[in-house]
GROMACS .gro file of C-alpha atoms in nm:
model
  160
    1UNK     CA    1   0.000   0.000   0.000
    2UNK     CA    2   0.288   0.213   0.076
    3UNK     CA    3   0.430   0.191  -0.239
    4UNK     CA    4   0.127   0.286  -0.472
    5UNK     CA    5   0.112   0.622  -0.238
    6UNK     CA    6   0.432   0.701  -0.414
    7UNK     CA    7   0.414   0.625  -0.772
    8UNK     CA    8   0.252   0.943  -0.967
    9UNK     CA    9  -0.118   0.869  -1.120
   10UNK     CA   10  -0.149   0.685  -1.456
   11UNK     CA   11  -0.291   0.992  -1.615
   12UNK     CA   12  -0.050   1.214  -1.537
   13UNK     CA   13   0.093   1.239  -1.861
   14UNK     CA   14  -0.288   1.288  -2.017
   15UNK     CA   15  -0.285   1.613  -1.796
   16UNK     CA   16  -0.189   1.920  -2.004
   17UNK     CA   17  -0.241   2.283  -2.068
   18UNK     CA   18  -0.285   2.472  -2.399
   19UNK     CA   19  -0.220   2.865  -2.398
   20UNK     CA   20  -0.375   3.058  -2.674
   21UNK     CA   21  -0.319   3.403  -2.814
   22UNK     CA   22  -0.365   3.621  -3.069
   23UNK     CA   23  -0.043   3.773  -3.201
   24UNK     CA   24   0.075   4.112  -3.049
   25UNK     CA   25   0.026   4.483  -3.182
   26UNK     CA   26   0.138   4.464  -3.532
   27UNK     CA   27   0.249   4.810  -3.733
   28UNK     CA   28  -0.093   4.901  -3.937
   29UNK     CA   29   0.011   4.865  -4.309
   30UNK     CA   30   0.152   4.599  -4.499
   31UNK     CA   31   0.055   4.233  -4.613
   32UNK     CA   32   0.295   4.069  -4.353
   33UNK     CA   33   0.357   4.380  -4.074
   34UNK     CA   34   0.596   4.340  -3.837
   35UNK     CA   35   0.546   4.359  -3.451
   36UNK     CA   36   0.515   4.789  -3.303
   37UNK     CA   37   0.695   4.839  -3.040
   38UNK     CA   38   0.420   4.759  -2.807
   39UNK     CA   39   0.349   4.456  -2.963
   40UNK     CA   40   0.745   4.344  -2.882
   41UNK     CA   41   0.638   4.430  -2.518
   42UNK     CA   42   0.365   4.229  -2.501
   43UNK     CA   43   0.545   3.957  -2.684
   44UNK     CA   44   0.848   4.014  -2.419
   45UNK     CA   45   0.567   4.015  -2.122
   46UNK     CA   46   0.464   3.683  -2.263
   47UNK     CA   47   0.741   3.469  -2.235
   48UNK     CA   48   0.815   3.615  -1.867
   49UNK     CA   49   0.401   3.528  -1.764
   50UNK     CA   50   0.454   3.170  -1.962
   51UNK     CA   51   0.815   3.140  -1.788
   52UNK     CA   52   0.701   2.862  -1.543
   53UNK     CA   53   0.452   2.697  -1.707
   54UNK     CA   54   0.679   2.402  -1.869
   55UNK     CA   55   0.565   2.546  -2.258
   56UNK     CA   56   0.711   2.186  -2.442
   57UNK     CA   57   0.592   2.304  -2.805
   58UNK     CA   58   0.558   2.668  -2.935
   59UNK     CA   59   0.301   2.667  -3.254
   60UNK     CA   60   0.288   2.986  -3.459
   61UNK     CA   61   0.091   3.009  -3.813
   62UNK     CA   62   0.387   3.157  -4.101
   63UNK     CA   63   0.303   3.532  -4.046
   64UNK     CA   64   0.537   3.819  -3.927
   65UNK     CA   65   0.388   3.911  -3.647
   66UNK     CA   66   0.278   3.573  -3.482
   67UNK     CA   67   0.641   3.456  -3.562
   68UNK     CA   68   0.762   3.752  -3.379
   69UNK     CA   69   0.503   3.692  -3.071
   70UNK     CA   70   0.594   3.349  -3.033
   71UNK     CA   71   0.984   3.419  -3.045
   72UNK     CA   72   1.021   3.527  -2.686
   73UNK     CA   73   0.925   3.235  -2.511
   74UNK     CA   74   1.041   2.998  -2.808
   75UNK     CA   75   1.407   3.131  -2.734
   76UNK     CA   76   1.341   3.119  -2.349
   77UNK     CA   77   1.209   2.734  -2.355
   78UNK     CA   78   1.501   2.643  -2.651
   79UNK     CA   79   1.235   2.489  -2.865
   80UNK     CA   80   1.135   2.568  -3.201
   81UNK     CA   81   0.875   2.775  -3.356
   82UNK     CA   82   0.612   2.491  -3.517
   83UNK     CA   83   0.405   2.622  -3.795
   84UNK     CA   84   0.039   2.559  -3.805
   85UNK     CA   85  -0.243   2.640  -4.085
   86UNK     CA   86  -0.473   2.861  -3.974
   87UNK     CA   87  -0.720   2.713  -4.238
   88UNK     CA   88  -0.719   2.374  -4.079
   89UNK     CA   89  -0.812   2.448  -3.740
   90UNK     CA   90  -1.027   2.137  -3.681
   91UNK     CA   91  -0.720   1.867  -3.790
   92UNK     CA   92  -0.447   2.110  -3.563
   93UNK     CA   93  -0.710   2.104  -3.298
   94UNK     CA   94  -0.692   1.687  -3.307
   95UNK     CA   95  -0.309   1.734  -3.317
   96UNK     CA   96  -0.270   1.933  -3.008
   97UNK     CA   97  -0.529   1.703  -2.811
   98UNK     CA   98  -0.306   1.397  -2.901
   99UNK     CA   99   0.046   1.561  -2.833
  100UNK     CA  100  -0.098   1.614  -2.467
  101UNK     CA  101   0.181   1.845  -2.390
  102UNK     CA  102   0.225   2.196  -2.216
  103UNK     CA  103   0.205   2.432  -2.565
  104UNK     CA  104   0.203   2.812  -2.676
  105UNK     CA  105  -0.039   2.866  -2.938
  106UNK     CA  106  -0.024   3.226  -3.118
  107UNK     CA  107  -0.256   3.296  -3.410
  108UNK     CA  108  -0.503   3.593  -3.462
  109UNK     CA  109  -0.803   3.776  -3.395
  110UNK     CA  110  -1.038   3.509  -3.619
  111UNK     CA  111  -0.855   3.191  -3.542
  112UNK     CA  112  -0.764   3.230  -3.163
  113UNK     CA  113  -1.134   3.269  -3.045
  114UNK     CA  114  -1.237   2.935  -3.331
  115UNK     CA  115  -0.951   2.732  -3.209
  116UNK     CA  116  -1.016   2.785  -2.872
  117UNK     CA  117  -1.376   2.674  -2.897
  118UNK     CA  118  -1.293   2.394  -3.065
  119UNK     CA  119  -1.027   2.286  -2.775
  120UNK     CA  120  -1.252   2.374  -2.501
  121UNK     CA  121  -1.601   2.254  -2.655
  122UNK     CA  122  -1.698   2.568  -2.486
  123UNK     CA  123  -1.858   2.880  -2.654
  124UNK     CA  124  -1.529   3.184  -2.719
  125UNK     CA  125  -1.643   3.521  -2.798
  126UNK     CA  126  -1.477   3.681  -3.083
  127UNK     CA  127  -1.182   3.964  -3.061
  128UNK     CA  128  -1.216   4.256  -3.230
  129UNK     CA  129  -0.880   4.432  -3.426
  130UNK     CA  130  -0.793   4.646  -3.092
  131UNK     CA  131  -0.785   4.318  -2.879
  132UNK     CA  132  -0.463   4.246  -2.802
  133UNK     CA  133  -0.434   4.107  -2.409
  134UNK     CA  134  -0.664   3.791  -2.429
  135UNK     CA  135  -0.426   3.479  -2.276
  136UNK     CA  136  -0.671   3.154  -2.305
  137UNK     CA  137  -0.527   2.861  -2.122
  138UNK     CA  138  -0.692   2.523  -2.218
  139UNK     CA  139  -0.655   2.267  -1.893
  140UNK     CA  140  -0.711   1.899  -1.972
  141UNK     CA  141  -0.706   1.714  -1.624
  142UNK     CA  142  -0.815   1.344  -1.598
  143UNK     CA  143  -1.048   1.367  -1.908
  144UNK     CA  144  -1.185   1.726  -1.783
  145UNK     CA  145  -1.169   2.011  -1.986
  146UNK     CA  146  -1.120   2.384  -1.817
  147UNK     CA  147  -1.142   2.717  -1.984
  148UNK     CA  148  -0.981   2.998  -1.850
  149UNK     CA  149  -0.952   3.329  -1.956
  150UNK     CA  150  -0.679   3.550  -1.935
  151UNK     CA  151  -0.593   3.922  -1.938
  152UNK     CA  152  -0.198   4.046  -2.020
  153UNK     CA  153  -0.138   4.306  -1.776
  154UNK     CA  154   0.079   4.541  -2.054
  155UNK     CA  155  -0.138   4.854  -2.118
  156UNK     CA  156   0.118   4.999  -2.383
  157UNK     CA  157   0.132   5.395  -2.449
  158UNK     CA  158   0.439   5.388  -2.654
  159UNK     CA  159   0.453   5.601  -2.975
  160UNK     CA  160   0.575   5.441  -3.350
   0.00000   0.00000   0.00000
């Protein structure tokens, strides 16, 4: 009896948390902007909030700006930006459920909110363009699924 006290639970490694976000303030023209200075804040801010929560993947669709959100805490964890298609959010969905590992997730205002219903089987309102400090972490526990959402602290007043 002793002994079974000390060995972890069998579905320890099913336990897991997904963090969502939409990419930070991006520069306003341009196909493929880069990050403002606020948005390299945020991104910055990030990686410190996300800085003990054991991030094993860092997923980031091929843009400018989500590259450069993801970045901070990709460099802090030493893993590798993965890239995703934001068109297939239903099959990348499936993929993060069966990697069952800690994971950043940065996309934008349209996807985060769809992907994050789809993870969560819960109803996510949408974002609007000036919604920038959403965090959604995605808790599976023992076959439970918790939504939680998330507000960055960064209010950001810097001038281009």
């Amino acid at each position: 009896l002793f002994l079974t006290l000390l060995l972890p639970p069998c579905l320890a490694s099913d336990n897991f948390t997904l963090y969502l976000v939409r990419h930070a303030e991006k520069q306003p023209d341009g196909k493929n902007p880069k990050l403002t200075k606020c948005g390299q804040l945020r991104a910055k801010q990030l990686a410190i909030l996300l800085s003990k929560a054991d991030i094993q993947s860092v997923y980031s669709t091929s843009y400018q700006r989500t590259m450069s959100t993801a970045a901070p805490v990709s460099k802090a964890r030493d893993v590798a930006i993965k890239h995703y298609d934001p068109r297939q959010l239903e099959q990348f969905s499936l993929h993060l459920k069966q990697r069952k590992e800690n994971a950043l997730i940065v996309g934008h205002s349209n996807t985060t909110p769809e992907l994050t219903a789809l993870l969560s089987a819960q109803e996510v309102d949408s974002m609007n363009e000036k919604q920038y400090q959403n965090l959604y972490q995605v808790i599976f526990v023992d076959n439970n699924i918790e939504l939680i959402t998330l507000t960055q602290p960064l209010t950001c007043n810097i001038v281009l």
